[in-house]
């Protein structure tokens, strides 16, 4: 699930390696998960920032006919914050009702926005496969997850139509 392609801001709670208590550092998503679960770091909640990036990407997709390039690691950061919010609520039952409600609201908003972005891009990828299978230009604008989808669908299209 976590690939190391997304950098996550964390606050160090306990001295660790070269880090001192209170330091804020950027680390790979899988490391952030492991250290957070171990109680070494606290995740800096940047869910609102990721939601803003998704909103801008959605607006860009709606304004542009061809697929546009997404910010690097956007899907990975969104997936990380989905994991974080779900687990924060589960692991902190004694937290205030207001804090839990804020986290749950962010979680629902992030899920909806991410799904909307994926649906818009999926539909554009489908059209691109029909019209321009295996386009190197198009591949350069896709995230790694989308590249895999586009190439697999292009292969199926070409086999089906006899263009392989």
GROMACS .gro file of N, CA and C in nm:
model
  492
    1UNK      N    1   0.082  -0.118   0.000
    1UNK     CA    2   0.000   0.000   0.000
    1UNK      C    3   0.087   0.125   0.000
    2UNK      N    4   0.181   0.134   0.093
    2UNK     CA    5   0.267   0.251   0.098
    2UNK      C    6   0.395   0.220   0.024
    3UNK      N    7   0.434   0.314  -0.062
    3UNK     CA    8   0.539   0.285  -0.159
    3UNK      C    9   0.668   0.361  -0.139
    4UNK      N   10   0.666   0.460  -0.053
    4UNK     CA   11   0.786   0.541  -0.038
    4UNK      C   12   0.794   0.653  -0.139
    5UNK      N   13   0.689   0.670  -0.222
    5UNK     CA   14   0.689   0.778  -0.322
    5UNK      C   15   0.631   0.907  -0.265
    6UNK      N   16   0.568   0.898  -0.147
    6UNK     CA   17   0.507   1.017  -0.087
    6UNK      C   18   0.583   1.055   0.040
    7UNK      N   19   0.610   1.184   0.054
    7UNK     CA   20   0.677   1.233   0.174
    7UNK      C   21   0.571   1.288   0.269
    8UNK      N   22   0.581   1.249   0.395
    8UNK     CA   23   0.484   1.285   0.497
    8UNK      C   24   0.556   1.362   0.607
    9UNK      N   25   0.496   1.472   0.651
    9UNK     CA   26   0.554   1.551   0.761
    9UNK      C   27   0.515   1.488   0.894
   10UNK      N   28   0.615   1.470   0.979
   10UNK     CA   29   0.591   1.414   1.112
   10UNK      C   30   0.665   1.497   1.216
   11UNK      N   31   0.612   1.494   1.338
   11UNK     CA   32   0.677   1.560   1.451
   11UNK      C   33   0.732   1.450   1.541
   12UNK      N   34   0.860   1.460   1.573
   12UNK     CA   35   0.927   1.358   1.653
   12UNK      C   36   0.884   1.372   1.799
   13UNK      N   37   0.834   1.262   1.857
   13UNK     CA   38   0.791   1.261   1.996
   13UNK      C   39   0.900   1.210   2.090
   14UNK      N   40   0.982   1.119   2.038
   14UNK     CA   41   1.091   1.060   2.115
   14UNK      C   42   1.218   1.069   2.032
   15UNK      N   43   1.331   1.102   2.092
   15UNK     CA   44   1.456   1.106   2.014
   15UNK      C   45   1.475   0.974   1.939
   16UNK      N   46   1.514   0.988   1.813
   16UNK     CA   47   1.529   0.870   1.727
   16UNK      C   48   1.634   0.901   1.623
   17UNK      N   49   1.735   0.817   1.613
   17UNK     CA   50   1.843   0.836   1.517
   17UNK      C   51   1.902   0.976   1.534
   18UNK      N   52   1.901   1.056   1.426
   18UNK     CA   53   1.956   1.192   1.433
   18UNK      C   54   1.849   1.295   1.471
   19UNK      N   55   1.728   1.251   1.498
   19UNK     CA   56   1.618   1.342   1.527
   19UNK      C   57   1.606   1.365   1.677
   20UNK      N   58   1.572   1.487   1.711
   20UNK     CA   59   1.547   1.524   1.850
   20UNK      C   60   1.398   1.543   1.871
   21UNK      N   61   1.355   1.531   1.995
   21UNK     CA   62   1.215   1.552   2.028
   21UNK      C   63   1.174   1.692   1.982
   22UNK      N   64   1.058   1.699   1.914
   22UNK     CA   65   1.006   1.827   1.865
   22UNK      C   66   1.044   1.859   1.721
   23UNK      N   67   1.143   1.788   1.664
   23UNK     CA   68   1.180   1.810   1.524
   23UNK      C   69   1.061   1.775   1.433
   24UNK      N   70   1.047   1.850   1.327
   24UNK     CA   71   0.949   1.816   1.223
   24UNK      C   72   1.029   1.778   1.100
   25UNK      N   73   1.005   1.657   1.052
   25UNK     CA   74   1.082   1.604   0.938
   25UNK      C   75   0.988   1.546   0.834
   26UNK      N   76   1.036   1.539   0.711
   26UNK     CA   77   0.964   1.473   0.602
   26UNK      C   78   1.023   1.334   0.583
   27UNK      N   79   0.937   1.234   0.589
   27UNK     CA   80   0.983   1.097   0.568
   27UNK      C   81   0.887   1.024   0.475
   28UNK      N   82   0.933   0.913   0.420
   28UNK     CA   83   0.851   0.834   0.329
   28UNK      C   84   0.729   0.780   0.402
   29UNK      N   85   0.621   0.762   0.325
   29UNK     CA   86   0.493   0.722   0.384
   29UNK      C   87   0.502   0.594   0.468
   30UNK      N   88   0.574   0.494   0.420
   30UNK     CA   89   0.579   0.368   0.495
   30UNK      C   90   0.655   0.386   0.626
   31UNK      N   91   0.757   0.471   0.625
   31UNK     CA   92   0.831   0.498   0.749
   31UNK      C   93   0.743   0.576   0.847
   32UNK      N   94   0.667   0.671   0.794
   32UNK     CA   95   0.577   0.749   0.880
   32UNK      C   96   0.477   0.657   0.948
   33UNK      N   97   0.422   0.563   0.872
   33UNK     CA   98   0.326   0.468   0.930
   33UNK      C   99   0.390   0.386   1.041
   34UNK      N  100   0.506   0.330   1.013
   34UNK     CA  101   0.573   0.244   1.112
   34UNK      C  102   0.609   0.323   1.239
   35UNK      N  103   0.665   0.442   1.222
   35UNK     CA  104   0.707   0.520   1.338
   35UNK      C  105   0.588   0.576   1.416
   36UNK      N  106   0.479   0.609   1.345
   36UNK     CA  107   0.359   0.655   1.413
   36UNK      C  108   0.297   0.543   1.495
   37UNK      N  109   0.288   0.425   1.436
   37UNK     CA  110   0.232   0.310   1.507
   37UNK      C  111   0.318   0.273   1.628
   38UNK      N  112   0.447   0.299   1.620
   38UNK     CA  113   0.538   0.269   1.731
   38UNK      C  114   0.540   0.382   1.836
   39UNK      N  115   0.471   0.492   1.808
   39UNK     CA  116   0.466   0.602   1.903
   39UNK      C  117   0.588   0.692   1.904
   40UNK      N  118   0.671   0.681   1.800
   40UNK     CA  119   0.793   0.762   1.792
   40UNK      C  120   0.764   0.900   1.735
   41UNK      N  121   0.666   0.908   1.644
   41UNK     CA  122   0.632   1.035   1.580
   41UNK      C  123   0.482   1.058   1.585
   42UNK      N  124   0.447   1.183   1.564
   42UNK     CA  125   0.307   1.223   1.548
   42UNK      C  126   0.293   1.273   1.405
   43UNK      N  127   0.189   1.233   1.337
   43UNK     CA  128   0.167   1.276   1.199
   43UNK      C  129   0.121   1.422   1.199
   44UNK      N  130   0.183   1.504   1.116
   44UNK     CA  131   0.136   1.641   1.096
   44UNK      C  132   0.019   1.630   0.997
   45UNK      N  133  -0.099   1.661   1.044
   45UNK     CA  134  -0.220   1.641   0.963
   45UNK      C  135  -0.226   1.745   0.851
   46UNK      N  136  -0.191   1.701   0.731
   46UNK     CA  137  -0.196   1.787   0.613
   46UNK      C  138  -0.309   1.745   0.519
   47UNK      N  139  -0.413   1.688   0.578
   47UNK     CA  140  -0.527   1.642   0.498
   47UNK      C  141  -0.588   1.757   0.419
   48UNK      N  142  -0.603   1.873   0.483
   48UNK     CA  143  -0.663   1.988   0.413
   48UNK      C  144  -0.580   2.029   0.292
   49UNK      N  145  -0.448   2.021   0.305
   49UNK     CA  146  -0.358   2.055   0.194
   49UNK      C  147  -0.378   1.955   0.078
   50UNK      N  148  -0.389   1.828   0.110
   50UNK     CA  149  -0.409   1.725   0.007
   50UNK      C  150  -0.546   1.742  -0.059
   51UNK      N  151  -0.649   1.771   0.023
   51UNK     CA  152  -0.782   1.795  -0.034
   51UNK      C  153  -0.778   1.915  -0.128
   52UNK      N  154  -0.705   2.019  -0.092
   52UNK     CA  155  -0.689   2.136  -0.180
   52UNK      C  156  -0.621   2.098  -0.311
   53UNK      N  157  -0.519   2.014  -0.305
   53UNK     CA  158  -0.452   1.969  -0.428
   53UNK      C  159  -0.547   1.888  -0.514
   54UNK      N  160  -0.628   1.804  -0.451
   54UNK     CA  161  -0.726   1.723  -0.526
   54UNK      C  162  -0.829   1.816  -0.590
   55UNK      N  163  -0.876   1.916  -0.515
   55UNK     CA  164  -0.972   2.013  -0.571
   55UNK      C  165  -0.914   2.083  -0.694
   56UNK      N  166  -0.787   2.124  -0.685
   56UNK     CA  167  -0.723   2.192  -0.800
   56UNK      C  168  -0.710   2.095  -0.918
   57UNK      N  169  -0.678   1.969  -0.889
   57UNK     CA  170  -0.665   1.869  -0.996
   57UNK      C  171  -0.801   1.845  -1.062
   58UNK      N  172  -0.907   1.837  -0.982
   58UNK     CA  173  -1.042   1.818  -1.037
   58UNK      C  174  -1.078   1.936  -1.125
   59UNK      N  175  -1.053   2.057  -1.077
   59UNK     CA  176  -1.084   2.177  -1.157
   59UNK      C  177  -1.003   2.176  -1.287
   60UNK      N  178  -0.876   2.138  -1.279
   60UNK     CA  179  -0.792   2.131  -1.398
   60UNK      C  180  -0.843   2.029  -1.499
   61UNK      N  181  -0.890   1.916  -1.449
   61UNK     CA  182  -0.943   1.812  -1.538
   61UNK      C  183  -1.073   1.857  -1.604
   62UNK      N  184  -1.154   1.930  -1.530
   62UNK     CA  185  -1.282   1.977  -1.586
   62UNK      C  186  -1.260   2.086  -1.690
   63UNK      N  187  -1.153   2.164  -1.675
   63UNK     CA  188  -1.126   2.275  -1.768
   63UNK      C  189  -1.048   2.229  -1.891
   64UNK      N  190  -0.986   2.113  -1.884
   64UNK     CA  191  -0.899   2.067  -1.992
   64UNK      C  192  -0.953   1.937  -2.050
   65UNK      N  193  -0.954   1.928  -2.180
   65UNK     CA  194  -1.000   1.804  -2.243
   65UNK      C  195  -0.899   1.690  -2.228
   66UNK      N  196  -0.771   1.714  -2.261
   66UNK     CA  197  -0.678   1.602  -2.242
   66UNK      C  198  -0.644   1.587  -2.093
   67UNK      N  199  -0.594   1.471  -2.060
   67UNK     CA  200  -0.548   1.447  -1.924
   67UNK      C  201  -0.433   1.541  -1.891
   68UNK      N  202  -0.434   1.593  -1.771
   68UNK     CA  203  -0.325   1.679  -1.726
   68UNK      C  204  -0.240   1.602  -1.626
   69UNK      N  205  -0.119   1.646  -1.607
   69UNK     CA  206  -0.031   1.581  -1.511
   69UNK      C  207  -0.075   1.617  -1.369
   70UNK      N  208  -0.073   1.520  -1.281
   70UNK     CA  209  -0.107   1.542  -1.140
   70UNK      C  210   0.019   1.574  -1.062
   71UNK      N  211   0.005   1.642  -0.948
   71UNK     CA  212   0.122   1.662  -0.863
   71UNK      C  213   0.181   1.526  -0.824
   72UNK      N  214   0.311   1.516  -0.822
   72UNK     CA  215   0.378   1.390  -0.791
   72UNK      C  216   0.335   1.339  -0.654
   73UNK      N  217   0.300   1.212  -0.648
   73UNK     CA  218   0.267   1.147  -0.522
   73UNK      C  219   0.131   1.183  -0.465
   74UNK      N  220   0.044   1.248  -0.543
   74UNK     CA  221  -0.086   1.289  -0.491
   74UNK      C  222  -0.169   1.171  -0.444
   75UNK      N  223  -0.180   1.068  -0.526
   75UNK     CA  224  -0.258   0.950  -0.485
   75UNK      C  225  -0.199   0.887  -0.360
   76UNK      N  226  -0.067   0.877  -0.355
   76UNK     CA  227  -0.002   0.814  -0.239
   76UNK      C  228  -0.026   0.893  -0.112
   77UNK      N  229  -0.016   1.027  -0.121
   77UNK     CA  230  -0.041   1.109  -0.002
   77UNK      C  231  -0.186   1.100   0.041
   78UNK      N  232  -0.278   1.099  -0.056
   78UNK     CA  233  -0.420   1.086  -0.023
   78UNK      C  234  -0.446   0.953   0.046
   79UNK      N  235  -0.390   0.845  -0.008
   79UNK     CA  236  -0.407   0.712   0.054
   79UNK      C  237  -0.349   0.709   0.194
   80UNK      N  238  -0.235   0.776   0.214
   80UNK     CA  239  -0.175   0.778   0.346
   80UNK      C  240  -0.268   0.849   0.445
   81UNK      N  241  -0.322   0.964   0.407
   81UNK     CA  242  -0.409   1.036   0.501
   81UNK      C  243  -0.541   0.965   0.523
   82UNK      N  244  -0.589   0.886   0.426
   82UNK     CA  245  -0.706   0.801   0.451
   82UNK      C  246  -0.672   0.701   0.562
   83UNK      N  247  -0.557   0.637   0.548
   83UNK     CA  248  -0.511   0.542   0.650
   83UNK      C  249  -0.498   0.612   0.786
   84UNK      N  250  -0.433   0.728   0.787
   84UNK     CA  251  -0.409   0.800   0.912
   84UNK      C  252  -0.540   0.837   0.981
   85UNK      N  253  -0.633   0.897   0.907
   85UNK     CA  254  -0.758   0.941   0.968
   85UNK      C  255  -0.841   0.824   1.020
   86UNK      N  256  -0.849   0.717   0.941
   86UNK     CA  257  -0.924   0.599   0.986
   86UNK      C  258  -0.864   0.542   1.115
   87UNK      N  259  -0.733   0.533   1.119
   87UNK     CA  260  -0.667   0.476   1.237
   87UNK      C  261  -0.663   0.572   1.355
   88UNK      N  262  -0.655   0.701   1.329
   88UNK     CA  263  -0.656   0.798   1.438
   88UNK      C  264  -0.787   0.785   1.516
   89UNK      N  265  -0.897   0.780   1.444
   89UNK     CA  266  -1.029   0.769   1.508
   89UNK      C  267  -1.040   0.637   1.584
   90UNK      N  268  -0.989   0.531   1.524
   90UNK     CA  269  -0.998   0.398   1.587
   90UNK      C  270  -0.908   0.388   1.710
   91UNK      N  271  -0.790   0.447   1.704
   91UNK     CA  272  -0.691   0.432   1.811
   91UNK      C  273  -0.703   0.536   1.922
   92UNK      N  274  -0.786   0.637   1.904
   92UNK     CA  275  -0.799   0.744   2.004
   92UNK      C  276  -0.944   0.763   2.048
   93UNK      N  277  -1.005   0.658   2.105
   93UNK     CA  278  -1.146   0.670   2.144
   93UNK      C  279  -1.169   0.771   2.256
   94UNK      N  280  -1.066   0.803   2.333
   94UNK     CA  281  -1.080   0.899   2.442
   94UNK      C  282  -1.065   1.043   2.398
   95UNK      N  283  -1.039   1.065   2.270
   95UNK     CA  284  -1.021   1.202   2.217
   95UNK      C  285  -1.155   1.276   2.226
   96UNK      N  286  -1.150   1.407   2.227
   96UNK     CA  287  -1.273   1.487   2.238
   96UNK      C  288  -1.365   1.461   2.119
   97UNK      N  289  -1.492   1.479   2.143
   97UNK     CA  290  -1.593   1.459   2.038
   97UNK      C  291  -1.566   1.553   1.921
   98UNK      N  292  -1.526   1.675   1.951
   98UNK     CA  293  -1.500   1.773   1.845
   98UNK      C  294  -1.385   1.727   1.755
   99UNK      N  295  -1.278   1.678   1.817
   99UNK     CA  296  -1.162   1.632   1.740
   99UNK      C  297  -1.200   1.512   1.653
  100UNK      N  298  -1.273   1.417   1.710
  100UNK     CA  299  -1.315   1.299   1.633
  100UNK      C  300  -1.405   1.342   1.518
  101UNK      N  301  -1.498   1.435   1.544
  101UNK     CA  302  -1.586   1.482   1.436
  101UNK      C  303  -1.509   1.550   1.325
  102UNK      N  304  -1.408   1.630   1.361
  102UNK     CA  305  -1.325   1.696   1.259
  102UNK      C  306  -1.254   1.591   1.175
  103UNK      N  307  -1.194   1.491   1.240
  103UNK     CA  308  -1.122   1.385   1.168
  103UNK      C  309  -1.217   1.308   1.077
  104UNK      N  310  -1.337   1.275   1.127
  104UNK     CA  311  -1.434   1.200   1.046
  104UNK      C  312  -1.483   1.283   0.927
  105UNK      N  313  -1.500   1.412   0.947
  105UNK     CA  314  -1.542   1.500   0.838
  105UNK      C  315  -1.433   1.507   0.731
  106UNK      N  316  -1.308   1.524   0.775
  106UNK     CA  317  -1.196   1.525   0.680
  106UNK      C  318  -1.189   1.393   0.604
  107UNK      N  319  -1.207   1.282   0.677
  107UNK     CA  320  -1.202   1.151   0.614
  107UNK      C  321  -1.308   1.138   0.506
  108UNK      N  322  -1.432   1.174   0.537
  108UNK     CA  323  -1.541   1.164   0.440
  108UNK      C  324  -1.514   1.255   0.320
  109UNK      N  325  -1.466   1.376   0.345
  109UNK     CA  326  -1.438   1.471   0.237
  109UNK      C  327  -1.325   1.419   0.147
  110UNK      N  328  -1.219   1.370   0.209
  110UNK     CA  329  -1.106   1.317   0.132
  110UNK      C  330  -1.149   1.198   0.047
  111UNK      N  331  -1.227   1.107   0.103
  111UNK     CA  332  -1.274   0.991   0.027
  111UNK      C  333  -1.356   1.035  -0.095
  112UNK      N  334  -1.447   1.130  -0.073
  112UNK     CA  335  -1.532   1.176  -0.182
  112UNK      C  336  -1.451   1.244  -0.291
  113UNK      N  337  -1.363   1.335  -0.252
  113UNK     CA  338  -1.283   1.409  -0.351
  113UNK      C  339  -1.192   1.315  -0.429
  114UNK      N  340  -1.129   1.220  -0.359
  114UNK     CA  341  -1.040   1.126  -0.427
  114UNK      C  342  -1.117   1.041  -0.526
  115UNK      N  343  -1.235   0.995  -0.487
  115UNK     CA  344  -1.318   0.915  -0.578
  115UNK      C  345  -1.359   0.999  -0.699
  116UNK      N  346  -1.398   1.125  -0.676
  116UNK     CA  347  -1.436   1.213  -0.788
  116UNK      C  348  -1.320   1.229  -0.886
  117UNK      N  349  -1.200   1.254  -0.835
  117UNK     CA  350  -1.083   1.269  -0.921
  117UNK      C  351  -1.057   1.141  -1.000
  118UNK      N  352  -1.063   1.029  -0.931
  118UNK     CA  353  -1.037   0.901  -0.998
  118UNK      C  354  -1.141   0.873  -1.107
  119UNK      N  355  -1.266   0.906  -1.081
  119UNK     CA  356  -1.371   0.882  -1.182
  119UNK      C  357  -1.350   0.970  -1.305
  120UNK      N  358  -1.318   1.097  -1.284
  120UNK     CA  359  -1.293   1.188  -1.397
  120UNK      C  360  -1.175   1.136  -1.479
  121UNK      N  361  -1.069   1.100  -1.413
  121UNK     CA  362  -0.948   1.054  -1.483
  121UNK      C  363  -0.971   0.917  -1.548
  122UNK      N  364  -1.046   0.830  -1.482
  122UNK     CA  365  -1.076   0.699  -1.540
  122UNK      C  366  -1.151   0.715  -1.672
  123UNK      N  367  -1.252   0.802  -1.673
  123UNK     CA  368  -1.328   0.825  -1.796
  123UNK      C  369  -1.240   0.882  -1.906
  124UNK      N  370  -1.149   0.971  -1.871
  124UNK     CA  371  -1.057   1.026  -1.972
  124UNK      C  372  -0.959   0.919  -2.020
  125UNK      N  373  -0.915   0.832  -1.931
  125UNK     CA  374  -0.825   0.724  -1.971
  125UNK      C  375  -0.897   0.629  -2.066
  126UNK      N  376  -1.024   0.599  -2.037
  126UNK     CA  377  -1.102   0.513  -2.128
  126UNK      C  378  -1.108   0.573  -2.268
  127UNK      N  379  -1.137   0.702  -2.276
  127UNK     CA  380  -1.144   0.768  -2.407
  127UNK      C  381  -1.006   0.765  -2.475
  128UNK      N  382  -0.903   0.789  -2.397
  128UNK     CA  383  -0.768   0.789  -2.454
  128UNK      C  384  -0.730   0.651  -2.508
  129UNK      N  385  -0.770   0.546  -2.437
  129UNK     CA  386  -0.740   0.410  -2.484
  129UNK      C  387  -0.810   0.385  -2.617
  130UNK      N  388  -0.932   0.432  -2.631
  130UNK     CA  389  -1.005   0.411  -2.756
  130UNK      C  390  -0.938   0.484  -2.871
  131UNK      N  391  -0.893   0.607  -2.846
  131UNK     CA  392  -0.841   0.691  -2.954
  131UNK      C  393  -0.689   0.684  -2.971
  132UNK      N  394  -0.616   0.670  -2.861
  132UNK     CA  395  -0.469   0.676  -2.865
  132UNK      C  396  -0.407   0.571  -2.773
  133UNK      N  397  -0.420   0.445  -2.806
  133UNK     CA  398  -0.359   0.343  -2.719
  133UNK      C  399  -0.206   0.352  -2.725
  134UNK      N  400  -0.144   0.326  -2.612
  134UNK     CA  401   0.003   0.322  -2.601
  134UNK      C  402   0.072   0.452  -2.641
  135UNK      N  403   0.010   0.564  -2.616
  135UNK     CA  404   0.069   0.693  -2.650
  135UNK      C  405   0.174   0.731  -2.545
  136UNK      N  406   0.297   0.752  -2.589
  136UNK     CA  407   0.404   0.791  -2.496
  136UNK      C  408   0.378   0.930  -2.438
  137UNK      N  409   0.322   1.018  -2.520
  137UNK     CA  410   0.290   1.152  -2.471
  137UNK      C  411   0.189   1.144  -2.356
  138UNK      N  412   0.088   1.064  -2.373
  138UNK     CA  413  -0.014   1.049  -2.270
  138UNK      C  414   0.044   0.981  -2.146
  139UNK      N  415   0.127   0.882  -2.164
  139UNK     CA  416   0.188   0.813  -2.050
  139UNK      C  417   0.264   0.908  -1.958
  140UNK      N  418   0.324   1.009  -2.016
  140UNK     CA  419   0.403   1.103  -1.936
  140UNK      C  420   0.315   1.187  -1.843
  141UNK      N  421   0.185   1.192  -1.868
  141UNK     CA  422   0.094   1.272  -1.785
  141UNK      C  423   0.020   1.188  -1.681
  142UNK      N  424   0.049   1.061  -1.676
  142UNK     CA  425  -0.024   0.972  -1.586
  142UNK      C  426   0.058   0.936  -1.463
  143UNK      N  427  -0.012   0.913  -1.354
  143UNK     CA  428   0.055   0.864  -1.232
  143UNK      C  429   0.094   0.718  -1.256
  144UNK      N  430   0.183   0.662  -1.175
  144UNK     CA  431   0.221   0.521  -1.193
  144UNK      C  432   0.100   0.426  -1.193
  145UNK      N  433   0.003   0.451  -1.105
  145UNK     CA  434  -0.116   0.365  -1.100
  145UNK      C  435  -0.197   0.378  -1.229
  146UNK      N  436  -0.209   0.500  -1.278
  146UNK     CA  437  -0.284   0.524  -1.400
  146UNK      C  438  -0.211   0.467  -1.522
  147UNK      N  439  -0.078   0.472  -1.522
  147UNK     CA  440  -0.001   0.414  -1.633
  147UNK      C  441  -0.031   0.266  -1.648
  148UNK      N  442  -0.030   0.197  -1.534
  148UNK     CA  443  -0.057   0.053  -1.536
  148UNK      C  444  -0.196   0.027  -1.596
  149UNK      N  445  -0.294   0.102  -1.552
  149UNK     CA  446  -0.431   0.089  -1.602
  149UNK      C  447  -0.436   0.116  -1.752
  150UNK      N  448  -0.376   0.227  -1.794
  150UNK     CA  449  -0.378   0.267  -1.935
  150UNK      C  450  -0.311   0.162  -2.023
  151UNK      N  451  -0.196   0.112  -1.981
  151UNK     CA  452  -0.124   0.012  -2.062
  151UNK      C  453  -0.199  -0.120  -2.070
  152UNK      N  454  -0.257  -0.163  -1.959
  152UNK     CA  455  -0.334  -0.288  -1.960
  152UNK      C  456  -0.457  -0.275  -2.049
  153UNK      N  457  -0.525  -0.162  -2.038
  153UNK     CA  458  -0.644  -0.141  -2.120
  153UNK      C  459  -0.606  -0.126  -2.268
  154UNK      N  460  -0.494  -0.063  -2.296
  154UNK     CA  461  -0.448  -0.050  -2.435
  154UNK      C  462  -0.417  -0.187  -2.494
  155UNK      N  463  -0.355  -0.271  -2.414
  155UNK     CA  464  -0.323  -0.407  -2.460
  155UNK      C  465  -0.451  -0.484  -2.492
  156UNK      N  466  -0.548  -0.478  -2.403
  156UNK     CA  467  -0.676  -0.547  -2.425
  156UNK      C  468  -0.746  -0.492  -2.548
  157UNK      N  469  -0.746  -0.359  -2.563
  157UNK     CA  470  -0.808  -0.297  -2.680
  157UNK      C  471  -0.743  -0.345  -2.809
  158UNK      N  472  -0.610  -0.344  -2.811
  158UNK     CA  473  -0.537  -0.385  -2.931
  158UNK      C  474  -0.560  -0.532  -2.964
  159UNK      N  475  -0.563  -0.618  -2.863
  159UNK     CA  476  -0.591  -0.759  -2.885
  159UNK      C  477  -0.733  -0.779  -2.939
  160UNK      N  478  -0.826  -0.708  -2.882
  160UNK     CA  479  -0.967  -0.720  -2.922
  160UNK      C  480  -0.989  -0.674  -3.066
  161UNK      N  481  -0.926  -0.564  -3.102
  161UNK     CA  482  -0.944  -0.508  -3.236
  161UNK      C  483  -0.845  -0.565  -3.338
  162UNK      N  484  -0.754  -0.647  -3.292
  162UNK     CA  485  -0.658  -0.707  -3.383
  162UNK      C  486  -0.544  -0.614  -3.421
  163UNK      N  487  -0.519  -0.512  -3.339
  163UNK     CA  488  -0.410  -0.418  -3.367
  163UNK      C  489  -0.280  -0.459  -3.300
  164UNK      N  490  -0.279  -0.571  -3.232
  164UNK     CA  491  -0.161  -0.611  -3.155
  164UNK      C  492  -0.049  -0.658  -3.243
   0.00000   0.00000   0.00000
